Amino acid sequence: MRTLEIESLDFEKGGGLIPVVVQDYRSLRVLTLAYVNREALKRTVETGYAHYFRRSKGKVMMKGETSGNVQRVLDILIDCDQDALIFIVEQKGVACHLGEETCFHNRLKGAESLKERGRTEILKKPPEEEHGHS
Amino acid sequence: MRTLEIESLDFEKGGGLIPVVVQDYRSLRVLTLAYVNREALKRTVETGYAHYFRRSKGKVMMKGETSGNVQRVLDILIDCDQDALIFIVEQKGVACHLGEETCFHNRLKGAESLKERGRTEILKKPPEEEHGHS
């Protein structure tokens, strides 16, 4: 794994913002998708707590600043194009402002059949190609 | 979990595109961050294989169309603001065009110390608050 400087990140592509996948360090569940500008990322590294650029408010805020549901950041990963990040976090309380553990608590209509189709295909494979599935 | 129609998604906020967190169904590793427009999402649901709007090419393409590293989509989750998605996928081959399992194979400089700081804090907690960690 390579180590990259903050200066190598591509903030320009997203108009000054980079999307951040926020993932729980223990369950590996994706908690939310947020955005950082340079300032939010610098504050995150400095404090060890997730800071995001809140598009609806137009400013940098510490996650949990008002709710107390802060995110202790344990790792920051960068993708191959340097235009997306992962924060590995320890979430205090819940991530979603609606009280759910993760913000991703809705399913797209039609997705149930994808699951069934996919499972059928995976099960059909010869044993040497078969993958574990839950 | 609520089921939502494609029409309820907020494509406008991102200029016609919605970011997609692509997560391996088995390892739960985040493989990549990609983007869909309405057409890419519809084709994904219809075919069961991930289609993205490739910003660098300016068009919808099936993931793995040229490399063969296709993604069988098993589930599609939507966040609370309807402006971000998760595709749960079975990845054929590797996700990254550089030959890595995941596109997130770089670390931000300074992140190692976050991990150490975070672990120290988690270990310091009284036992009833302690979380599992690896």
Coordinates of C-alpha atoms in Angstrom, one line a residue:
Chain A
M1 CA 0.0 0.0 0.0
R2 CA 1.4 3.4 -1.1
T3 CA 1.3 6.4 1.2
L4 CA 0.1 9.6 -0.5
E5 CA 0.2 13.3 0.6
I6 CA -3.0 15.3 0.8
E7 CA -1.6 17.5 -2.1
S8 CA -1.8 14.5 -4.5
L9 CA -5.6 14.3 -4.1
D10 CA -7.8 15.4 -7.0
F11 CA -10.2 18.0 -5.4
E12 CA -10.7 19.8 -8.7
K13 CA -12.8 17.0 -10.4
G14 CA -15.6 17.4 -7.8
G15 CA -15.5 21.2 -7.6
G16 CA -13.3 21.2 -4.5
L17 CA -15.0 18.2 -2.8
I18 CA -14.1 14.5 -2.7
P19 CA -16.6 11.8 -1.7
V20 CA -15.8 9.8 1.4
V21 CA -17.2 6.3 2.0
V22 CA -17.5 5.9 5.8
Q23 CA -17.1 2.3 6.9
D24 CA -17.4 0.9 10.4
Y25 CA -14.1 -0.6 11.5
R26 CA -15.7 -3.6 13.2
S27 CA -18.8 -4.6 11.2
L28 CA -17.4 -3.2 7.9
R29 CA -20.9 -1.8 7.2
V30 CA -21.0 1.3 5.1
L31 CA -22.4 3.9 7.4
T32 CA -22.8 6.9 5.1
L33 CA -21.3 8.8 2.1
A34 CA -20.0 12.2 2.9
Y35 CA -17.8 14.9 1.3
V36 CA -14.6 16.6 2.3
N37 CA -12.8 19.7 1.1
R38 CA -9.1 20.2 1.9
E39 CA -10.0 21.9 5.2
A40 CA -12.3 19.1 6.4
L41 CA -9.7 16.5 5.6
K42 CA -6.9 18.4 7.4
R43 CA -9.1 18.9 10.5
T44 CA -9.9 15.1 10.4
V45 CA -6.2 14.2 10.4
E46 CA -5.4 16.8 13.1
T47 CA -8.2 15.9 15.5
G48 CA -8.7 12.2 14.8
Y49 CA -12.5 12.9 14.4
A50 CA -14.3 12.9 11.1
H51 CA -15.0 16.4 9.7
Y52 CA -17.1 16.8 6.5
F53 CA -18.1 19.6 4.2
R54 CA -21.9 19.7 4.7
R55 CA -23.2 20.6 1.3
S56 CA -26.6 21.6 2.7
K57 CA -25.0 24.0 5.2
G58 CA -22.1 25.1 2.9
K59 CA -19.5 24.7 5.6
V60 CA -17.1 22.3 7.3
M61 CA -18.6 20.6 10.4
M62 CA -17.4 17.8 12.8
K63 CA -19.6 14.8 12.4
G64 CA -21.7 14.6 15.6
E65 CA -21.0 18.2 16.5
T66 CA -24.6 18.7 17.5
S67 CA -25.8 15.1 18.0
G68 CA -22.8 13.8 19.8
N69 CA -22.6 10.9 17.4
V70 CA -18.9 11.5 16.6
Q71 CA -16.7 9.2 14.4
R72 CA -13.2 8.4 15.6
V73 CA -11.2 7.9 12.4
L74 CA -8.9 4.9 12.4
D75 CA -7.7 4.9 8.8
I76 CA -8.0 6.9 5.6
L77 CA -7.6 5.1 2.3
I78 CA -7.4 6.7 -1.2
D79 CA -8.4 5.2 -4.5
C80 CA -6.4 4.7 -7.6
D81 CA -7.6 7.9 -9.2
Q82 CA -7.1 10.0 -6.0
D83 CA -10.6 11.2 -6.2
A84 CA -12.4 9.1 -3.6
L85 CA -11.6 8.2 0.1
I86 CA -12.6 5.7 2.7
F87 CA -12.7 6.7 6.4
I88 CA -12.5 3.6 8.6
V89 CA -14.3 4.7 11.8
E90 CA -15.5 3.8 15.2
Q91 CA -19.0 5.3 15.3
K92 CA -20.4 6.6 18.6
G93 CA -24.1 6.1 18.7
V94 CA -25.7 5.9 15.2
A95 CA -24.5 7.3 11.9
C96 CA -27.9 8.4 10.4
H97 CA -29.7 11.5 11.6
L98 CA -32.9 9.4 11.3
G99 CA -31.7 7.1 14.2
E100 CA -30.7 4.2 12.0
E101 CA -27.3 2.5 12.4
T102 CA -26.4 3.3 8.7
C103 CA -27.8 5.9 6.3
F104 CA -28.3 3.1 3.7
H105 CA -31.6 1.8 5.0
N106 CA -33.6 1.8 1.8
R107 CA -33.6 -0.7 -1.0
L108 CA -34.2 0.0 -4.7
K109 CA -37.4 -1.5 -6.1
G110 CA -36.4 -4.5 -8.2
A111 CA -33.3 -5.3 -6.1
E112 CA -34.9 -8.4 -4.5
S113 CA -35.0 -10.2 -7.8
L114 CA -31.3 -9.3 -8.4
K115 CA -30.4 -11.1 -5.2
E116 CA -32.4 -14.2 -6.2
R117 CA -31.0 -14.2 -9.7
G118 CA -27.5 -13.8 -8.4
R119 CA -27.8 -16.5 -5.8
T120 CA -29.1 -18.9 -8.3
E121 CA -26.2 -18.2 -10.7
I122 CA -23.6 -18.5 -7.9
L123 CA -25.2 -21.8 -6.7
K124 CA -25.1 -23.1 -10.3
K125 CA -21.4 -22.8 -10.6
P126 CA -19.2 -25.9 -10.5
P127 CA -17.8 -26.5 -6.9
E128 CA -14.3 -25.3 -7.7
E129 CA -15.7 -21.9 -8.8
E130 CA -18.2 -21.6 -6.0
H131 CA -17.9 -18.7 -3.6
G132 CA -19.1 -18.5 0.0
H133 CA -22.3 -16.7 0.3
S134 CA -24.6 -15.8 3.2
Chain B
M1 CA -36.1 -1.4 5.2
R2 CA -38.2 0.7 2.8
T3 CA -38.4 0.0 -0.9
L4 CA -38.0 3.1 -3.1
E5 CA -38.6 3.7 -6.8
I6 CA -35.9 4.9 -9.2
E7 CA -37.9 8.1 -9.7
S8 CA -37.4 9.0 -6.0
L9 CA -33.7 9.3 -6.4
D10 CA -32.1 12.7 -6.4
F11 CA -30.0 12.8 -9.6
E12 CA -30.2 16.6 -9.8
K13 CA -27.9 17.3 -6.8
G14 CA -25.0 15.7 -8.6
G15 CA -25.7 17.1 -12.1
G16 CA -27.4 13.9 -13.3
L17 CA -25.1 11.5 -11.5
I18 CA -25.3 9.6 -8.2
P19 CA -22.2 8.1 -6.5
V20 CA -22.3 4.3 -5.9
V21 CA -20.3 2.6 -3.2
V22 CA -19.4 -0.8 -4.7
Q23 CA -19.0 -3.4 -1.9
D24 CA -18.0 -7.1 -2.2
Y25 CA -20.9 -9.3 -1.0
R26 CA -18.6 -11.7 0.8
S27 CA -15.6 -9.8 2.2
L28 CA -17.6 -6.6 2.6
R29 CA -14.5 -4.7 1.3
V30 CA -15.3 -1.5 -0.6
L31 CA -14.1 -2.2 -4.1
T32 CA -14.6 1.2 -5.8
L33 CA -16.6 4.3 -6.0
A34 CA -18.4 4.8 -9.3
Y35 CA -21.3 6.9 -10.7
V36 CA -24.6 6.2 -12.3
N37 CA -27.1 8.2 -14.2
R38 CA -30.7 7.0 -14.7
E39 CA -29.8 5.0 -17.7
A40 CA -26.8 3.2 -16.1
L41 CA -29.0 2.3 -13.1
K42 CA -31.8 1.0 -15.2
R43 CA -29.5 -1.1 -17.3
T44 CA -28.0 -2.5 -14.0
V45 CA -31.4 -3.6 -12.8
E46 CA -32.4 -5.0 -16.1
T47 CA -29.2 -7.0 -16.7
G48 CA -28.1 -7.8 -13.2
Y49 CA -24.6 -6.5 -14.1
A50 CA -23.2 -3.2 -12.9
H51 CA -23.3 -0.4 -15.4
Y52 CA -21.7 3.0 -14.6
F53 CA -21.5 6.4 -16.2
R54 CA -17.8 6.7 -16.9
R55 CA -17.0 10.4 -16.4
S56 CA -13.7 10.1 -18.3
K57 CA -15.5 8.6 -21.3
G58 CA -18.7 10.6 -21.0
K59 CA -20.9 7.5 -21.5
V60 CA -22.6 4.5 -19.8
M61 CA -20.5 1.3 -19.8
M62 CA -20.9 -2.1 -18.3
K63 CA -18.2 -2.6 -15.7
G64 CA -15.8 -5.2 -17.2
E65 CA -17.1 -4.6 -20.7
T66 CA -13.5 -4.6 -22.0
S67 CA -11.6 -6.3 -19.1
G68 CA -14.1 -9.1 -18.4
N69 CA -14.0 -8.2 -14.7
V70 CA -17.8 -7.9 -14.5
Q71 CA -19.8 -7.3 -11.3
R72 CA -22.9 -9.3 -10.7
V73 CA -25.2 -7.0 -8.6
L74 CA -26.9 -8.8 -5.7
D75 CA -28.5 -5.8 -3.9
I76 CA -28.9 -2.0 -4.3
L77 CA -29.3 0.1 -1.2
I78 CA -30.3 3.8 -1.1
D79 CA -29.3 6.3 1.6
C80 CA -31.6 8.5 3.7
D81 CA -31.2 11.5 1.3
Q82 CA -31.7 9.4 -1.8
D83 CA -28.5 10.8 -3.3
A84 CA -26.1 7.9 -2.8
L85 CA -26.2 4.1 -3.5
I86 CA -24.5 0.9 -2.5
F87 CA -24.2 -1.9 -5.0
I88 CA -23.5 -5.3 -3.3
V89 CA -21.6 -7.3 -5.9
E90 CA -20.0 -10.5 -6.7
Q91 CA -16.8 -9.3 -8.5
K92 CA -15.3 -11.4 -11.2
G93 CA -11.5 -11.0 -11.2
V94 CA -10.4 -7.8 -9.7
A95 CA -12.2 -4.4 -9.4
C96 CA -9.2 -2.1 -10.1
H97 CA -7.8 -1.5 -13.5
L98 CA -4.3 -1.6 -11.9
G99 CA -4.8 -5.2 -11.0
E100 CA -5.5 -4.7 -7.3
E101 CA -8.5 -6.4 -5.6
T102 CA -9.9 -2.9 -4.6
C103 CA -9.3 0.6 -6.0
F104 CA -8.6 1.8 -2.4
H105 CA -5.0 0.6 -2.2
N106 CA -3.4 3.9 -1.1
R107 CA -3.2 5.4 2.4
L108 CA -3.2 9.1 3.3
K109 CA 0.0 10.2 5.0
G110 CA -0.7 10.7 8.7
A111 CA -3.3 7.9 8.8
E112 CA -1.0 5.4 10.6
S113 CA -0.9 7.7 13.7
L114 CA -4.7 7.9 13.6
K115 CA -4.9 4.2 13.9
E116 CA -2.6 4.1 16.8
R117 CA -4.3 7.0 18.6
G118 CA -7.7 5.4 18.0
R119 CA -6.6 2.0 19.2
T120 CA -5.2 3.4 22.3
E121 CA -8.4 5.2 23.1
I122 CA -10.6 2.2 22.4
L123 CA -8.3 0.1 24.7
K124 CA -8.5 2.7 27.4
K125 CA -12.3 2.4 27.7
P126 CA -13.8 0.6 30.6
P127 CA -14.6 -3.1 29.7
E128 CA -18.4 -2.5 29.4
E129 CA -17.8 0.1 26.6
E130 CA -15.0 -1.8 24.9
H131 CA -15.5 -2.8 21.3
G132 CA -14.0 -5.7 19.4
H133 CA -11.1 -4.7 17.2
S134 CA -8.6 -6.4 15.0

